[in-house]
Coordinates of C-alpha atoms in Angstrom, one line a residue:
Chain A
M1 CA -185.4 324.3 78.1
S2 CA -188.6 323.1 79.8
A3 CA -188.5 321.0 82.9
L4 CA -189.9 318.1 81.0
A5 CA -187.2 318.3 78.3
I6 CA -184.4 318.6 81.0
G7 CA -185.9 315.5 82.7
I8 CA -185.9 313.5 79.4
A9 CA -182.4 314.6 78.5
Y10 CA -181.2 313.6 82.1
G11 CA -182.7 310.1 81.6
I12 CA -181.3 309.7 78.1
A13 CA -177.8 311.0 79.1
T14 CA -177.8 308.5 82.0
L15 CA -178.7 305.6 79.8
V16 CA -176.1 306.5 77.2
V17 CA -173.2 307.0 79.7
M18 CA -174.1 303.9 81.7
F19 CA -174.4 301.6 78.7
S20 CA -171.0 302.9 77.5
G21 CA -169.6 300.6 80.2
M22 CA -168.4 303.4 82.4
P23 CA -168.3 302.4 86.1
I24 CA -171.8 303.2 87.5
A25 CA -170.4 305.5 90.2
F26 CA -168.5 307.7 87.7
A27 CA -171.3 307.6 85.1
L28 CA -173.8 308.9 87.7
G29 CA -171.4 311.5 88.9
S30 CA -170.4 312.7 85.4
V31 CA -174.1 313.1 84.3
A32 CA -174.9 314.9 87.5
L33 CA -172.0 317.2 87.1
A34 CA -172.7 318.0 83.4
F35 CA -176.3 318.9 84.2
M36 CA -175.2 321.1 87.1
Y37 CA -172.9 322.9 84.7
F38 CA -175.5 323.6 82.1
F39 CA -178.7 324.0 84.2
M40 CA -177.8 325.1 87.7
P41 CA -176.1 328.2 89.1
A42 CA -172.3 328.2 88.8
S43 CA -172.0 328.2 92.6
A44 CA -173.6 324.7 92.7
L45 CA -170.4 323.2 91.1
D46 CA -168.3 324.8 93.9
T47 CA -170.2 322.8 96.6
V48 CA -170.4 319.5 94.8
T49 CA -167.8 317.8 97.0
Q50 CA -169.3 319.2 100.1
N51 CA -172.7 317.8 99.0
V52 CA -171.3 314.4 98.5
Y53 CA -169.4 314.4 101.8
E54 CA -172.5 315.6 103.8
E55 CA -174.7 312.9 102.2
M56 CA -172.1 310.2 102.8
A57 CA -171.1 311.2 106.3
S58 CA -174.0 309.5 107.8
I59 CA -173.2 306.9 110.4
T60 CA -176.0 304.7 109.2
L61 CA -174.7 304.6 105.6
L62 CA -171.1 304.1 106.9
S63 CA -172.2 301.1 108.8
I64 CA -172.3 299.3 105.4
P65 CA -168.5 298.7 105.3
L66 CA -168.6 297.2 108.8
F67 CA -171.5 294.9 107.9
I68 CA -169.4 293.8 104.9
L69 CA -166.4 293.3 107.2
K70 CA -168.5 291.0 109.4
G71 CA -169.8 289.1 106.3
A72 CA -166.3 288.8 104.8
A73 CA -164.8 287.4 108.1
I74 CA -167.5 284.7 108.2
G75 CA -167.5 284.2 104.4
K76 CA -163.7 283.6 104.2
S77 CA -163.8 281.1 107.0
A78 CA -165.0 277.5 106.8
A79 CA -168.2 278.5 108.8
G80 CA -170.4 278.1 105.6
K81 CA -169.2 274.5 105.1
D82 CA -169.6 273.6 108.8
L83 CA -173.0 275.2 108.9
Y84 CA -174.1 273.3 105.8
Q85 CA -172.8 270.0 107.1
A86 CA -174.5 270.4 110.5
M87 CA -177.8 271.3 108.8
H88 CA -177.4 268.3 106.5
A89 CA -176.8 265.9 109.4
W90 CA -179.8 267.1 111.4
M91 CA -182.2 267.2 108.5
N92 CA -181.1 264.0 106.9
K93 CA -184.2 262.0 107.7
I94 CA -186.7 264.4 106.0
P95 CA -187.4 263.5 102.3
G96 CA -185.4 266.0 100.3
G97 CA -183.6 266.8 103.6
L98 CA -180.4 267.6 101.8
G99 CA -182.0 270.3 99.6
I100 CA -183.9 271.7 102.6
A101 CA -180.6 271.7 104.6
N102 CA -179.1 273.8 101.8
V103 CA -182.0 276.3 101.9
F104 CA -181.7 276.6 105.7
A105 CA -177.9 276.9 105.6
C106 CA -178.3 279.6 103.0
A107 CA -180.8 281.5 105.1
L108 CA -178.7 281.3 108.3
F109 CA -175.5 282.2 106.5
A110 CA -177.2 285.0 104.6
A111 CA -178.3 286.4 107.9
M112 CA -174.8 286.2 109.3
A113 CA -172.9 287.4 106.3
G114 CA -175.5 289.8 104.8
S115 CA -174.4 289.1 101.2
S116 CA -176.1 287.1 98.5
P117 CA -173.0 286.2 96.4
A118 CA -171.0 285.4 99.5
T119 CA -173.8 283.0 100.6
C120 CA -174.0 281.3 97.2
S121 CA -170.2 280.9 97.1
A122 CA -169.9 279.6 100.7
I123 CA -172.8 277.2 100.9
G124 CA -172.8 276.4 97.2
S125 CA -169.1 275.3 97.1
A126 CA -170.0 272.6 99.7
G127 CA -173.7 272.0 99.0
I128 CA -173.7 271.7 95.2
P129 CA -171.1 268.9 94.9
E130 CA -172.8 267.1 97.8
M131 CA -176.3 267.3 96.2
R132 CA -175.0 266.2 92.8
Q133 CA -173.2 263.3 94.4
R134 CA -176.5 262.3 96.0
G135 CA -178.2 262.3 92.6
Y136 CA -179.9 265.7 92.6
S137 CA -180.1 267.1 89.1
P138 CA -177.5 269.9 88.5
G139 CA -180.1 272.5 87.7
F140 CA -182.1 271.8 90.8
A141 CA -178.9 271.9 93.0
A142 CA -177.8 275.2 91.4
G143 CA -181.4 276.7 91.7
I144 CA -181.6 275.9 95.4
I145 CA -178.3 277.7 96.1
A146 CA -178.9 280.7 93.8
A147 CA -182.3 281.3 95.3
G148 CA -181.2 280.6 98.9
G149 CA -178.4 283.2 98.5
T150 CA -180.9 285.9 97.6
L151 CA -182.2 285.8 101.2
G152 CA -179.0 287.8 102.1
I153 CA -180.6 291.1 101.0
L154 CA -184.0 290.3 102.8
L155 CA -182.9 289.0 106.2
P156 CA -181.3 291.5 108.6
P157 CA -178.7 293.1 108.5
S158 CA -179.3 293.7 104.8
I159 CA -177.3 296.5 103.1
T160 CA -180.1 297.0 100.6
M161 CA -182.5 297.7 103.5
I162 CA -180.1 300.1 105.1
L163 CA -180.2 302.2 101.9
F164 CA -184.0 301.9 101.5
A165 CA -184.4 303.1 105.1
V166 CA -182.1 306.1 104.4
A167 CA -183.7 306.9 101.0
A168 CA -187.3 306.6 102.3
E169 CA -186.5 308.1 105.7
Q170 CA -188.0 305.1 107.5
S171 CA -186.9 303.4 110.7
L172 CA -184.1 300.9 109.9
G173 CA -184.9 298.8 113.0
R174 CA -188.5 298.4 111.9
L175 CA -187.5 297.6 108.3
F176 CA -185.0 295.0 109.4
L177 CA -187.7 293.3 111.5
A178 CA -190.2 293.6 108.6
G179 CA -187.9 291.4 106.5
I180 CA -187.9 288.5 108.9
G181 CA -191.5 287.3 108.3
P182 CA -191.3 287.3 104.5
G183 CA -187.8 285.9 104.7
L184 CA -189.1 282.9 106.7
M185 CA -192.0 282.6 104.3
L186 CA -189.6 282.4 101.4
V187 CA -187.5 279.8 103.3
A188 CA -190.6 277.8 103.8
L189 CA -191.7 278.1 100.1
F190 CA -188.2 277.1 98.9
A191 CA -188.1 274.1 101.4
V192 CA -191.6 272.9 100.3
Y193 CA -190.6 273.1 96.6
S194 CA -187.3 271.3 97.3
M195 CA -189.2 268.5 99.0
Y196 CA -191.7 268.3 96.1
R197 CA -188.9 268.3 93.5
F198 CA -186.9 265.8 95.4
R199 CA -189.8 263.4 95.5
K200 CA -190.3 263.9 91.8
E201 CA -186.7 263.2 90.9
Y202 CA -186.7 260.3 93.5
R203 CA -189.7 258.6 91.8
M204 CA -188.0 259.0 88.4
A205 CA -184.8 257.5 89.6
H206 CA -186.7 254.7 91.3
A207 CA -188.7 253.9 88.1
A208 CA -185.5 254.0 86.0
F209 CA -183.8 251.6 88.4
K210 CA -186.7 249.2 88.2
D211 CA -186.4 249.4 84.4
G212 CA -182.8 248.2 84.7
A213 CA -180.9 251.5 84.7
T214 CA -178.0 252.1 87.1
K215 CA -179.0 252.8 90.7
S216 CA -179.0 256.6 91.3
A217 CA -177.2 257.8 94.4
M218 CA -180.5 259.4 95.3
L219 CA -181.9 256.0 96.2
D220 CA -179.1 255.4 98.8
D221 CA -179.8 256.2 102.4
H222 CA -177.1 257.7 104.5
V223 CA -177.7 257.7 108.3
Y224 CA -175.9 259.9 110.7
T225 CA -175.4 258.7 114.3
L226 CA -176.5 261.0 117.1
R227 CA -172.9 261.3 118.1
E228 CA -171.9 262.5 114.6
K229 CA -174.7 265.1 114.8
V230 CA -173.8 266.4 118.2
E231 CA -170.1 266.7 117.2
M232 CA -171.0 269.1 114.5
L233 CA -172.6 271.6 116.8
P234 CA -169.6 273.3 118.6
R235 CA -168.3 274.9 115.4
V236 CA -171.7 276.2 114.3
G237 CA -173.0 277.3 117.8
P238 CA -170.8 280.4 118.2
F239 CA -171.9 281.9 114.9
V240 CA -175.6 281.3 115.7
V241 CA -174.9 283.0 119.1
L242 CA -173.3 285.9 117.2
L243 CA -176.3 286.2 114.9
I244 CA -178.7 286.2 117.9
G245 CA -176.4 288.4 120.0
V246 CA -176.2 291.1 117.4
M247 CA -180.0 291.2 117.0
V248 CA -180.4 291.3 120.8
A249 CA -177.9 294.2 121.0
L250 CA -179.9 296.1 118.3
Y251 CA -183.4 295.5 119.6
G252 CA -182.6 295.3 123.3
G253 CA -181.7 299.0 123.1
F254 CA -178.0 298.3 123.8
A255 CA -176.6 299.6 120.5
T256 CA -177.5 301.7 117.5
P257 CA -177.5 300.0 114.0
S258 CA -174.0 301.4 113.3
E259 CA -172.7 300.2 116.7
T260 CA -174.3 296.9 116.0
A261 CA -172.3 296.7 112.7
G262 CA -169.0 297.6 114.5
L263 CA -169.7 295.1 117.3
G264 CA -170.7 292.4 114.8
A265 CA -167.5 292.9 112.8
V266 CA -165.3 292.8 115.9
L267 CA -167.1 289.7 117.2
A268 CA -166.9 287.9 113.8
L269 CA -163.2 288.6 113.5
A270 CA -162.7 287.3 117.1
L271 CA -164.8 284.2 116.4
V272 CA -163.0 283.2 113.2
A273 CA -159.7 283.8 115.1
V274 CA -160.8 281.4 117.9
V275 CA -162.8 278.8 116.1
Y276 CA -160.8 278.6 112.8
A277 CA -157.4 279.9 114.1
M278 CA -157.6 282.7 111.5
W279 CA -155.6 285.4 113.4
K280 CA -152.3 285.6 111.5
P281 CA -151.9 288.6 109.2
R282 CA -152.0 286.2 106.2
D283 CA -155.4 285.0 107.3
V284 CA -156.8 288.4 108.2
R285 CA -155.5 290.2 105.1
P286 CA -157.8 288.6 102.5
I287 CA -160.8 289.4 104.8
L288 CA -159.8 293.0 104.9
V289 CA -158.8 293.3 101.2
S290 CA -162.1 291.8 100.1
T291 CA -164.0 294.1 102.5
V292 CA -162.2 297.2 101.2
K293 CA -162.8 296.2 97.5
E294 CA -166.5 295.6 98.0
S295 CA -167.3 298.4 100.4
T296 CA -165.4 301.0 98.4
M297 CA -167.1 300.0 95.2
L298 CA -170.5 300.2 96.9
M299 CA -169.8 303.5 98.8
F300 CA -168.7 305.2 95.6
I301 CA -171.9 304.1 93.9
I302 CA -173.9 305.3 97.0
G303 CA -172.1 308.7 97.2
M304 CA -172.5 309.4 93.5
S305 CA -176.1 308.1 93.4
L306 CA -176.9 310.6 96.2
L307 CA -175.3 313.4 94.1
Y308 CA -177.3 312.2 91.1
S309 CA -180.5 312.3 93.2
Y310 CA -179.6 315.8 94.5
V311 CA -179.3 317.2 91.0
M312 CA -182.5 315.4 89.9
S313 CA -184.2 317.0 92.9
S314 CA -182.6 320.5 92.4
L315 CA -183.8 320.5 88.7
S316 CA -187.2 319.5 90.0
I317 CA -187.1 316.4 87.8
S318 CA -188.0 314.0 90.6
Q319 CA -190.8 316.3 92.0
N320 CA -192.3 316.8 88.5
T321 CA -192.1 313.1 87.6
A322 CA -193.6 312.1 91.0
A323 CA -196.4 314.7 90.6
A324 CA -197.1 313.5 87.1
V325 CA -197.4 309.9 88.3
V326 CA -199.7 311.0 91.2
G327 CA -201.7 313.1 88.7
M328 CA -202.4 310.1 86.5
H329 CA -204.7 308.8 89.4
L330 CA -203.8 305.2 88.6
P331 CA -205.7 302.6 90.6
K332 CA -203.6 301.7 93.7
W333 CA -202.6 298.2 92.6
I334 CA -201.9 299.2 88.9
L335 CA -199.5 301.9 90.3
L336 CA -197.7 299.3 92.4
A337 CA -197.5 296.8 89.5
A338 CA -196.1 299.5 87.2
I339 CA -193.5 300.5 89.8
L340 CA -192.5 296.9 90.5
F341 CA -192.3 296.2 86.8
M342 CA -189.9 299.1 86.4
V343 CA -187.8 297.7 89.3
I344 CA -187.6 294.3 87.6
V345 CA -186.5 295.9 84.3
L346 CA -183.8 298.1 86.1
G347 CA -182.7 294.9 87.9
F348 CA -181.6 293.6 84.5
F349 CA -178.8 296.1 84.5
L350 CA -178.3 297.8 87.9
P351 CA -177.4 296.6 91.4
P352 CA -180.0 297.1 94.1
V353 CA -178.1 300.0 95.7
S354 CA -178.4 302.1 92.5
I355 CA -182.0 301.2 91.9
I356 CA -183.1 302.3 95.4
L357 CA -181.2 305.6 95.4
M358 CA -182.0 306.6 91.8
T359 CA -185.7 305.8 91.9
A360 CA -186.7 306.5 95.5
P361 CA -187.3 310.3 95.0
I362 CA -189.7 309.4 92.1
I363 CA -191.5 306.3 93.2
L364 CA -192.0 306.9 97.0
P365 CA -194.2 310.0 96.9
P366 CA -196.8 308.4 94.6
L367 CA -196.8 305.2 96.7
K368 CA -197.2 307.3 99.9
A369 CA -200.1 309.2 98.3
A370 CA -201.7 306.0 97.3
G371 CA -201.7 304.9 100.9
F372 CA -199.0 302.2 100.8
D373 CA -197.0 301.6 104.0
L374 CA -193.4 302.3 103.0
I375 CA -191.9 299.7 105.3
W376 CA -194.1 297.1 103.7
F377 CA -193.1 298.4 100.2
G378 CA -189.4 298.3 101.2
V379 CA -189.8 294.5 101.8
V380 CA -191.7 293.9 98.6
M381 CA -189.2 296.0 96.6
T382 CA -186.4 294.0 98.2
I383 CA -187.9 290.7 97.1
V384 CA -188.4 292.0 93.6
M385 CA -184.7 293.1 93.5
E386 CA -183.8 289.6 94.9
M387 CA -185.3 288.2 91.7
G388 CA -182.9 290.5 89.7
L389 CA -180.0 288.6 91.4
I390 CA -181.1 285.3 89.9
H391 CA -183.1 286.1 86.7
P392 CA -181.4 286.4 83.4
P393 CA -179.7 288.2 81.7
V394 CA -177.4 289.3 84.4
G395 CA -178.4 287.6 87.7
L396 CA -175.3 288.0 89.8
N397 CA -175.9 284.8 91.7
I398 CA -176.1 282.8 88.5
F399 CA -172.5 283.8 87.7
V400 CA -171.3 283.0 91.2
I401 CA -172.8 279.5 90.8
K402 CA -171.2 279.2 87.4
N403 CA -167.8 279.9 89.2
V404 CA -168.5 277.4 92.0
A405 CA -169.7 274.7 89.7
P406 CA -168.2 275.5 86.2
D407 CA -169.3 272.2 84.7
I408 CA -173.1 272.9 85.1
P409 CA -174.2 274.4 81.8
L410 CA -175.6 278.0 82.1
K411 CA -178.8 276.8 80.6
D412 CA -179.4 274.2 83.4
I413 CA -178.7 276.9 86.0
V414 CA -181.1 279.3 84.4
W415 CA -183.9 276.7 84.2
G416 CA -183.0 275.5 87.7
V417 CA -183.6 279.0 89.2
M418 CA -186.9 279.7 87.3
P419 CA -189.2 277.8 89.7
F420 CA -187.6 279.9 92.5
V421 CA -188.3 283.1 90.6
G422 CA -191.9 281.9 90.4
L423 CA -192.0 281.3 94.2
M424 CA -190.8 284.8 94.7
F425 CA -193.7 286.1 92.7
V426 CA -196.0 284.0 94.9
A427 CA -194.4 285.6 97.9
V428 CA -195.0 289.1 96.5
F429 CA -198.7 288.2 95.8
L430 CA -199.1 286.8 99.3
L431 CA -197.5 290.0 100.8
C432 CA -200.0 292.1 98.8
F433 CA -203.0 290.1 100.1
F434 CA -201.6 289.7 103.6
P435 CA -199.3 292.7 104.4
G436 CA -199.3 291.6 108.0
I437 CA -196.7 289.0 107.0
A438 CA -194.2 291.8 106.9
T439 CA -195.7 294.3 109.4
W440 CA -196.8 292.1 112.4
F441 CA -193.3 291.4 113.7
P442 CA -192.1 295.0 113.8
D443 CA -195.4 296.0 115.3
L444 CA -195.0 293.3 117.9
V445 CA -191.5 294.2 118.9
M446 CA -191.6 298.0 118.5
G447 CA -195.3 298.8 118.8
A448 CA -197.6 300.1 116.0
P449 CA -196.2 303.0 114.0
K450 CA -197.4 306.4 115.1
Chain B
M1 CA -173.3 294.0 84.7
S2 CA -169.7 293.3 85.5
H3 CA -168.8 292.6 89.1
D4 CA -165.8 292.1 91.3
F5 CA -167.0 289.3 93.5
E6 CA -164.0 287.2 94.2
V7 CA -164.5 283.5 93.7
G8 CA -161.2 282.4 92.4
G9 CA -159.0 284.5 94.7
E10 CA -157.4 287.9 94.1
R11 CA -156.6 289.1 90.6
E12 CA -153.5 290.9 89.6
P13 CA -154.0 294.6 88.9
E14 CA -154.6 295.5 85.3
H15 CA -151.4 297.2 84.0
P16 CA -151.3 299.5 81.0
P17 CA -149.2 298.1 78.2
P18 CA -145.5 298.6 78.9
G19 CA -145.1 300.2 75.5
H20 CA -143.9 303.5 76.8
P21 CA -141.1 303.5 79.4
I22 CA -142.5 306.5 81.3
L23 CA -145.9 304.9 81.5
A24 CA -144.4 301.6 82.7
M25 CA -142.5 303.5 85.4
A26 CA -145.6 305.5 86.4
D27 CA -147.5 302.2 86.6
R28 CA -144.9 300.6 88.9
V29 CA -145.1 303.7 91.2
M30 CA -148.9 303.6 91.2
V31 CA -149.0 299.9 92.0
W32 CA -146.6 300.5 95.0
V33 CA -148.6 303.5 96.2
N34 CA -151.9 301.6 96.0
K35 CA -150.4 298.7 98.0
A36 CA -149.0 301.1 100.6
V37 CA -152.3 303.0 100.9
M38 CA -154.2 299.8 101.5
I39 CA -152.5 299.3 104.9
P40 CA -154.1 302.4 106.5
C41 CA -157.4 301.6 104.8
M42 CA -157.5 298.1 106.4
L43 CA -156.5 299.4 109.8
A44 CA -159.1 302.2 109.6
L45 CA -161.8 299.7 109.0
V46 CA -160.9 297.6 112.0
A47 CA -160.4 300.8 114.1
A48 CA -163.9 302.0 113.2
A49 CA -165.3 298.7 114.2
V50 CA -163.4 298.8 117.5
V51 CA -164.4 302.4 118.2
L52 CA -168.1 301.7 117.7
S53 CA -167.9 298.5 119.9
Y54 CA -166.2 300.6 122.6
S55 CA -169.0 303.1 122.3
V56 CA -171.5 300.3 123.4
V57 CA -169.3 299.2 126.3
A58 CA -168.6 302.8 127.4
R59 CA -172.3 303.9 127.3
Y60 CA -173.9 300.8 128.6
F61 CA -171.4 299.3 131.1
L62 CA -169.1 302.2 132.1
K63 CA -171.8 304.9 131.9
I64 CA -169.4 307.2 130.1
P65 CA -171.0 309.7 127.7
T66 CA -170.2 308.9 124.1
D67 CA -169.7 312.0 122.1
W68 CA -166.7 311.3 119.8
Q69 CA -167.1 307.7 118.7
D70 CA -169.6 308.2 115.8
E71 CA -167.6 311.0 114.2
T72 CA -164.3 309.2 114.6
A73 CA -165.8 306.2 112.9
I74 CA -167.2 308.4 110.1
F75 CA -163.8 310.0 109.5
L76 CA -162.1 306.6 109.5
L77 CA -164.6 305.0 107.1
V78 CA -164.7 308.1 104.8
G79 CA -160.9 307.9 104.7
A80 CA -160.8 304.2 104.0
T81 CA -163.4 304.6 101.2
F82 CA -161.7 307.4 99.3
F83 CA -158.1 306.3 99.9
S84 CA -158.8 302.8 98.4
G85 CA -160.7 304.2 95.4
A86 CA -157.6 304.1 93.2
F87 CA -156.7 300.6 94.4
V88 CA -160.2 299.3 93.5
Q89 CA -159.9 301.0 90.1
S90 CA -156.6 299.3 89.5
Y91 CA -158.5 296.0 89.6
R92 CA -161.3 297.6 87.6
G93 CA -163.4 296.9 90.6
H94 CA -165.8 299.8 90.2
I95 CA -168.6 297.9 88.4
G96 CA -170.2 299.0 85.2
I97 CA -172.7 297.7 82.6
D98 CA -170.4 296.0 80.0
A99 CA -173.1 294.4 77.9
V100 CA -172.3 296.5 74.8
A101 CA -168.7 295.2 74.8
H102 CA -169.9 291.9 73.5
W103 CA -171.6 293.4 70.5
M104 CA -168.8 295.7 69.4
G105 CA -165.7 294.9 67.4
P106 CA -162.2 295.4 68.8
K107 CA -161.7 298.9 67.2
A108 CA -165.1 300.2 68.4
N109 CA -164.4 298.8 71.8
R110 CA -161.1 300.5 72.0
I111 CA -162.7 303.9 71.2
R112 CA -165.4 303.1 73.8
M113 CA -162.8 302.4 76.5
I114 CA -160.9 305.6 75.6
F115 CA -164.2 307.5 76.1
V116 CA -165.0 305.6 79.4
D117 CA -161.5 306.2 80.9
G118 CA -161.3 309.8 79.6
V119 CA -164.7 310.9 81.0
S120 CA -164.1 309.0 84.3
F121 CA -160.7 310.8 84.6
L122 CA -162.2 314.2 83.9
F123 CA -164.9 313.6 86.5
C124 CA -162.5 312.4 89.2
A125 CA -160.0 315.1 88.4
F126 CA -162.7 317.8 88.8
F127 CA -163.9 316.2 92.0
A128 CA -160.3 316.0 93.4
W129 CA -159.8 319.7 92.5
K130 CA -163.0 320.8 94.3
S131 CA -162.0 318.5 97.3
W132 CA -158.8 320.4 97.6
T133 CA -160.5 323.8 97.5
L134 CA -163.0 322.5 100.2
F135 CA -160.1 321.3 102.3
H136 CA -158.3 324.7 101.9
E137 CA -161.5 326.6 103.0
A138 CA -162.1 324.4 106.0
L139 CA -158.5 324.7 107.1
H140 CA -158.3 328.5 106.8
E141 CA -161.8 329.2 108.2
G142 CA -161.3 326.7 111.0
Q143 CA -164.6 324.9 110.1
T144 CA -165.7 322.2 112.5
T145 CA -168.7 319.7 112.5
T146 CA -171.8 320.9 114.3
S147 CA -171.7 318.3 117.1
T148 CA -170.7 319.0 120.7
W149 CA -167.3 317.4 120.1
G150 CA -166.8 319.5 117.0
P151 CA -163.7 318.0 115.3
P152 CA -162.2 320.0 112.4
L153 CA -163.6 319.3 109.0
W154 CA -160.3 319.6 107.2
I155 CA -159.5 316.1 108.4
P156 CA -162.2 314.2 106.3
Y157 CA -161.9 316.8 103.5
S158 CA -158.1 316.1 103.2
L159 CA -158.7 312.4 103.1
M160 CA -161.3 312.9 100.4
A161 CA -158.9 315.2 98.4
V162 CA -155.9 312.8 98.6
G163 CA -158.1 309.8 97.7
M164 CA -159.7 311.4 94.7
T165 CA -156.3 312.7 93.5
L166 CA -154.9 309.2 93.6
L167 CA -158.0 307.9 91.8
A168 CA -157.7 310.6 89.1
L169 CA -154.0 309.7 88.6
Q170 CA -154.9 306.0 88.3
L171 CA -157.5 306.8 85.7
L172 CA -155.1 309.1 83.9
L173 CA -152.6 306.3 83.8
E174 CA -155.2 303.9 82.4
F175 CA -156.3 306.5 79.8
A176 CA -152.7 307.1 78.8
G177 CA -152.1 303.4 78.5
R178 CA -155.0 303.2 76.0
V179 CA -154.0 306.2 73.8
A180 CA -150.2 305.7 73.9
P181 CA -148.5 303.9 71.1
G182 CA -147.5 300.3 71.7
P183 CA -149.4 297.0 72.3
R184 CA -153.0 297.5 73.4
K185 CA -154.8 295.9 76.3
A186 CA -158.1 294.3 75.6
A187 CA -161.2 296.4 76.3

């Protein structure tokens, strides 16, 4: 069988087994094992477990469960609600301030918890009812939270970025920093859109009121006193200090990324114990159970994706495909557009972890040959995968929102997120024209790459 | 894509139909084992976080060399991951693409799920078997990691072997539940 035929068979077998509904981890492992059996020396099967262990036993990869633990501790506490309320009180005077407060609360929470669905759930459960009570349309309210939640995989410490750094053999510290500029740009774009949309809905509510309709809650002003605002800070302060402290530990040279994950988890558990009195076994158990469930599911996918990539590489499938793509001599930007299109399509079905580990051996060599900076590409790819979290048919965040606010029709949520998908496209274009948005900050902190 | 993100609290594990008494008993044992195994998994997670935090304090403040912390954390986290594989499977928490389920009838879906659970079991059983042989080799040959600390490799291999065996048993139970006579669970 020719290398091309084996490659095609590998792709088809993967699609068939995955679409059968088999768990992604076992599907990838089974296909890899079957192709090892038929096309690789018998000895390869004897070392399969050793391969998986050696690939997984990387302290960088194994920092993922600890980042999840840190996120779960914060996510299971009332920190999200407090954070959102403080943001709301302090931004109340800005037109559309409530929507903007939600975007900011999502960004901050995402940076603390590192998980998109956890952010949607924590901020959305407080933010969506409040926005609707204040007259925001349900789709708009849902869109803000779904889109704000996606920032979880762009802002550090992002699990997606940890995997990209491992797969692309790039500096994790640099990649984390490269996500900050584009993350802030997306926050700004979302906030500006929220303000614009608020004004539009406000004008419509005002016109309807003048025509004799019932007064929308949007037209009411709610004022917070300075005392109310200040009183909200003590509960939020420690978590912001944790966020900053973890970053200082990482970039101040005090701790490695995995140590940062451990330190962050311990501090987060300590903070929820002190601030929210969550120290009894019945409080801590749900945090640990949810961490085990999410991290085990992810680590199994990661381990088996690595086995899948190993077989793909041993059978020269990835090298041949990458060489074929390079050999097509596509113009640089067409190549990038084609790769990003593929990532979008894969995002219909696969979680970001699988997309990165399965495609990295194929897409990274052509991108490198075309002269793209892989750190920059990591950020662009992450934003494109963020879109996968909110675009139909299977955007995870859409379903989390549906759980948080079951009475909002799915159609409204989908239309509500669409403008935000558009803004993410704008962000990708801006990054293509101005790559410095991603690269200036790591260059500033860590110096230019050698 | 299905997912296991909890919004409405913890779900009960999916049990096979209690049609066959042996299966029902095996299921009860497995539920108990999975619950018991979760305790060391949860402790291992916290222990790994504490060990890595200590590493920062030891190196930066106490000026003590840190040679064992990373590998200890790796062993703890590898153990927690593999040990809890069966528990996560009992909640069908290993995500898959379930789009085709909506387009198929109940009978076709049942055949699909028998295929899914059967192949998943075969894969995990093979992996468990090879993990045990790896553990056996590491124990007899006294294999250690390549670091200066050099802890024995049979430790993580044994954790992987036990975890994958439990996972294979969990999948076997689910597969048997689908093919055994008696009331069927939904796909």
